């Protein structure tokens, strides 16, 4: 995969994440309000032999909102499933930022900055 293909996939992931958030907010306004304080990202991975491309939703939350978001996981999974995404994962942004083994700041500075905003 060359740089152009990678950037096209990243743009498609960003659009898909925004569409996921829009659909949740439209059909489940209270759950959508919870997502307003989170960073929603489509994560692509490859699994199996032959490698199969799988996409899932990662919701990066603050300490205050993660439990509320997890309580709505069935709704979030339903929307994700209807969009062809395989799963929804809630991630504590503050824990990720404080992890001494994390290379996030070097590997993805934009996401690192977004998570700074979410964690506070």
XYZ file of N, CA and C in Angstrom:
360
model
N 0.853 -1.174 0.000
C 0.000 0.000 0.000
C 0.898 1.235 0.000
N 0.675 2.139 -0.942
C 1.491 3.353 -0.981
C 0.838 4.468 -0.161
N 1.507 5.619 -0.102
C 1.050 6.731 0.738
C -0.334 7.241 0.326
N -0.625 7.250 -0.984
C -1.926 7.719 -1.454
C -3.037 6.788 -0.979
N -2.812 5.486 -1.084
C -3.817 4.528 -0.625
C -4.051 4.644 0.867
N -2.982 4.844 1.626
C -3.108 4.992 3.074
C -3.927 6.222 3.419
N -3.647 7.353 2.757
C -4.397 8.574 3.076
C -5.857 8.454 2.664
N -6.162 7.749 1.571
C -7.552 7.530 1.155
C -8.268 6.693 2.208
N -7.614 5.642 2.727
C -8.221 4.822 3.770
C -8.466 5.641 5.031
N -7.514 6.526 5.384
C -7.676 7.352 6.580
C -8.851 8.312 6.426
N -8.998 8.881 5.234
C -10.117 9.790 4.981
C -11.431 9.016 5.056
N -11.465 7.824 4.464
C -12.675 7.005 4.509
C -13.014 6.632 5.953
N -12.015 6.322 6.765
C -12.249 6.010 8.172
C -12.801 7.206 8.916
N -12.259 8.397 8.648
C -12.762 9.617 9.296
C -14.224 9.875 8.925
N -14.559 9.689 7.660
C -15.940 9.892 7.208
C -16.865 8.878 7.865
N -16.427 7.634 7.943
C -17.229 6.579 8.559
C -17.453 6.856 10.048
N -16.419 7.348 10.738
C -16.553 7.689 12.164
C -17.551 8.833 12.355
N -17.484 9.831 11.499
C -18.431 10.955 11.586
C -19.851 10.487 11.292
N -19.992 9.590 10.328
C -21.317 9.069 10.002
C -21.872 8.229 11.158
N -21.022 7.442 11.795
C -21.446 6.662 12.962
C -21.979 7.600 14.048
N -21.225 8.650 14.334
C -21.625 9.615 15.359
C -22.924 10.315 14.967
N -23.062 10.652 13.704
C -24.279 11.323 13.229
C -25.499 10.414 13.386
N -25.359 9.149 12.997
C -26.480 8.210 13.097
C -26.875 8.007 14.562
N -25.888 7.815 15.429
C -26.187 7.638 16.850
C -26.910 8.874 17.377
N -26.405 10.053 17.060
C -27.018 11.293 17.551
C -28.437 11.483 17.023
N -28.671 11.062 15.795
C -29.995 11.224 15.188
C -31.020 10.285 15.835
N -30.671 9.017 15.972
C -31.627 8.027 16.472
C -31.626 7.882 17.995
N -30.515 8.209 18.625
C -30.389 8.090 20.084
C -29.731 9.364 20.624
N -30.488 10.474 20.686
C -29.903 11.774 21.051
C -29.140 11.776 22.375
N -29.622 11.072 23.373
C -28.922 11.062 24.667
C -27.578 10.355 24.560
N -27.527 9.284 23.795
C -26.254 8.585 23.580
C -25.333 9.475 22.746
N -25.913 10.181 21.786
C -25.133 11.117 20.977
C -24.493 12.207 21.816
N -25.208 12.667 22.845
C -24.639 13.675 23.746
C -23.419 13.123 24.480
N -23.474 11.845 24.841
C -22.302 11.228 25.480
C -21.108 11.222 24.533
N -21.372 10.929 23.258
C -20.281 10.869 22.279
C -19.675 12.234 21.984
N -20.424 13.302 22.283
C -19.889 14.652 22.060
C -18.616 14.900 22.865
N -18.487 14.259 24.007
C -17.301 14.433 24.842
C -16.235 13.377 24.610
N -16.411 12.574 23.577
C -15.475 11.488 23.285
C -14.834 11.695 21.917
N -13.803 10.922 21.647
C -13.189 10.899 20.319
C -13.549 9.555 19.699
N -14.266 9.588 18.581
C -14.724 8.381 17.910
C -13.854 8.152 16.683
N -13.331 6.932 16.574
C -12.403 6.616 15.486
C -12.715 5.229 14.939
N -12.641 5.084 13.627
C -12.736 3.764 13.014
C -11.332 3.189 12.971
N -11.208 1.975 13.465
C -9.911 1.303 13.520
C -9.976 0.109 12.578
N -8.980 -0.008 11.720
C -8.917 -1.099 10.760
C -7.831 -2.072 11.179
N -8.162 -3.347 11.155
C -7.158 -4.372 11.429
C -7.337 -5.501 10.417
N -6.354 -6.367 10.351
C -6.405 -7.508 9.447
C -6.283 -8.767 10.285
N -7.146 -9.754 10.023
C -7.226 -10.938 10.871
C -7.429 -12.184 10.024
N -6.776 -13.261 10.431
C -6.996 -14.565 9.820
C -6.110 -14.848 8.637
N -6.329 -16.057 8.082
C -5.605 -16.493 6.881
C -6.617 -16.940 5.865
N -6.708 -16.383 4.741
C -5.999 -15.169 4.346
C -6.490 -13.972 5.160
N -5.648 -12.974 5.257
C -5.959 -11.799 6.072
C -7.251 -11.146 5.577
N -8.156 -10.941 6.510
C -9.430 -10.293 6.230
C -9.446 -8.925 6.894
N -9.876 -7.934 6.155
C -9.922 -6.557 6.676
C -11.164 -6.388 7.546
N -10.959 -5.992 8.803
C -12.047 -5.758 9.743
C -11.973 -4.326 10.245
N -13.116 -3.709 10.393
C -13.167 -2.351 10.925
C -14.078 -2.329 12.144
N -13.645 -1.590 13.147
C -14.465 -1.436 14.341
C -14.367 -0.010 14.839
N -15.273 0.343 15.736
C -15.320 1.691 16.305
C -14.547 1.704 17.617
N -13.638 2.633 17.752
C -12.960 2.894 19.011
C -13.501 4.200 19.569
N -14.006 4.153 20.792
C -14.529 5.362 21.436
C -13.613 5.671 22.612
N -12.853 6.745 22.478
C -11.926 7.175 23.519
C -12.677 8.115 24.448
N -12.733 7.759 25.732
C -13.553 8.481 26.704
C -12.719 8.967 27.886
N -13.250 9.943 28.590
C -12.640 10.396 29.836
C -13.041 9.445 30.964
N -12.392 9.601 32.111
C -12.757 8.800 33.288
C -14.225 8.983 33.647
N -14.731 10.202 33.467
C -16.106 10.526 33.861
C -17.154 9.908 32.942
N -16.835 9.742 31.662
C -17.860 9.299 30.714
C -17.762 7.828 30.313
N -16.649 7.185 30.562
C -16.470 5.826 30.037
C -17.548 4.856 30.536
N -17.933 4.947 31.792
C -18.938 4.023 32.319
C -20.313 4.289 31.705
N -20.627 5.561 31.455
C -21.899 5.906 30.833
C -21.950 5.418 29.383
N -20.830 5.553 28.680
C -20.766 5.086 27.291
C -20.864 3.559 27.255
N -20.138 2.883 28.140
C -20.192 1.418 28.176
C -21.605 0.912 28.480
N -22.356 1.666 29.247
C -23.731 1.273 29.558
C -24.622 1.298 28.312
N -24.213 2.023 27.292
C -24.972 2.136 26.036
C -24.386 1.270 24.921
N -23.531 0.332 25.277
C -22.794 -0.440 24.285
C -23.694 -1.233 23.340
N -24.822 -1.727 23.813
C -25.714 -2.487 22.926
C -26.241 -1.609 21.789
N -26.630 -0.388 22.120
C -27.089 0.553 21.094
C -25.954 0.849 20.126
N -24.777 1.109 20.656
C -23.625 1.434 19.816
C -23.253 0.259 18.918
N -23.314 -0.953 19.456
C -23.003 -2.149 18.647
C -24.028 -2.347 17.545
N -25.282 -2.074 17.844
C -26.337 -2.213 16.836
C -26.086 -1.270 15.665
N -25.778 -0.016 15.967
C -25.495 0.959 14.907
C -24.252 0.532 14.132
N -23.204 0.124 14.836
C -21.971 -0.305 14.175
C -22.236 -1.499 13.258
N -22.987 -2.466 13.756
C -23.305 -3.655 12.965
C -24.058 -3.275 11.695
N -25.014 -2.363 11.817
C -25.778 -1.915 10.646
C -24.925 -1.160 9.634
N -23.784 -0.657 10.078
C -22.873 0.055 9.184
C -21.756 -0.853 8.667
N -21.799 -2.134 9.011
C -20.791 -3.074 8.533
C -19.533 -3.112 9.375
N -19.606 -2.547 10.577
C -18.456 -2.555 11.484
C -18.614 -3.723 12.452
N -17.505 -4.338 12.846
C -17.608 -5.591 13.591
C -17.745 -5.439 15.097
N -17.387 -4.299 15.661
C -17.366 -4.186 17.111
C -17.298 -2.725 17.540
N -17.559 -2.499 18.824
C -17.371 -1.190 19.450
C -16.514 -1.413 20.682
N -15.453 -0.634 20.806
C -14.536 -0.749 21.932
C -14.426 0.609 22.611
N -14.600 0.630 23.940
C -14.440 1.857 24.716
C -13.040 1.855 25.332
N -12.346 2.959 25.198
C -10.975 3.071 25.659
C -10.856 4.282 26.574
N -10.243 4.094 27.730
C -10.026 5.188 28.668
C -8.851 6.028 28.157
N -9.153 7.237 27.683
C -8.134 8.102 27.082
C -7.038 8.472 28.081
N -7.418 8.752 29.312
C -6.439 9.166 30.315
C -5.444 8.039 30.603
N -5.954 6.825 30.726
C -5.058 5.677 30.960
C -4.091 5.487 29.809
N -4.596 5.623 28.596
C -3.754 5.461 27.416
C -2.657 6.518 27.394
N -3.009 7.763 27.721
C -2.024 8.843 27.714
C -0.975 8.677 28.807
N -1.349 8.089 29.929
C -0.419 7.925 31.050
C 0.403 6.638 30.962
N 0.073 5.771 30.005
C 0.792 4.508 29.856
C 2.243 4.788 29.464
N 3.217 4.404 30.302
C 4.621 4.696 29.990
C 5.142 3.942 28.763
N 4.475 2.878 28.375
C 4.905 2.104 27.207
C 4.277 2.603 25.900
N 3.349 3.532 26.001
C 2.658 4.015 24.818
C 3.596 4.824 23.918
N 3.512 4.558 22.640
C 4.271 5.303 21.618
C 3.323 6.173 20.794
N 2.139 6.406 21.336
C 1.103 7.135 20.610
C 1.546 8.538 20.211
N 2.234 9.233 21.100
C 2.651 10.613 20.809
C 3.555 10.661 19.580
N 4.424 9.668 19.435
C 5.338 9.625 18.294
C 4.655 9.082 17.033
N 3.821 8.058 17.205
C 3.247 7.399 16.033
C 2.026 8.125 15.465
N 1.266 8.794 16.313
C 0.070 9.479 15.843
C -0.161 10.742 16.677
N 0.621 11.796 16.422
C 0.524 13.014 17.242
C -0.859 13.673 17.200
N -1.560 13.565 16.097
C -2.902 14.159 16.009
C -3.860 13.476 16.986
N -3.851 12.150 16.985
C -4.698 11.411 17.919
C -4.285 11.716 19.350
N -2.990 11.802 19.606
C -2.488 12.117 20.948
C -3.048 13.450 21.432
N -3.058 14.458 20.551
C -3.610 15.772 20.914
C -5.119 15.697 21.155
N -5.822 14.974 20.302
C -7.268 14.814 20.484
C -7.570 14.157 21.838
N -6.766 13.173 22.199
C -6.993 12.470 23.464
C -6.670 13.357 24.669
N -5.755 14.294 24.500
C -5.484 15.269 25.572
C -6.757 16.038 25.878
N -7.452 16.445 24.830
C -8.711 17.181 24.998
C -9.764 16.308 25.672
N -9.886 15.043 25.239
C -10.898 14.133 25.787
C -10.614 13.835 27.255
N -9.366 13.635 27.604
C -9.000 13.192 28.955
C -9.250 14.265 30.009
N -9.306 15.531 29.605
C -9.481 16.603 30.603
C -10.940 16.929 30.834
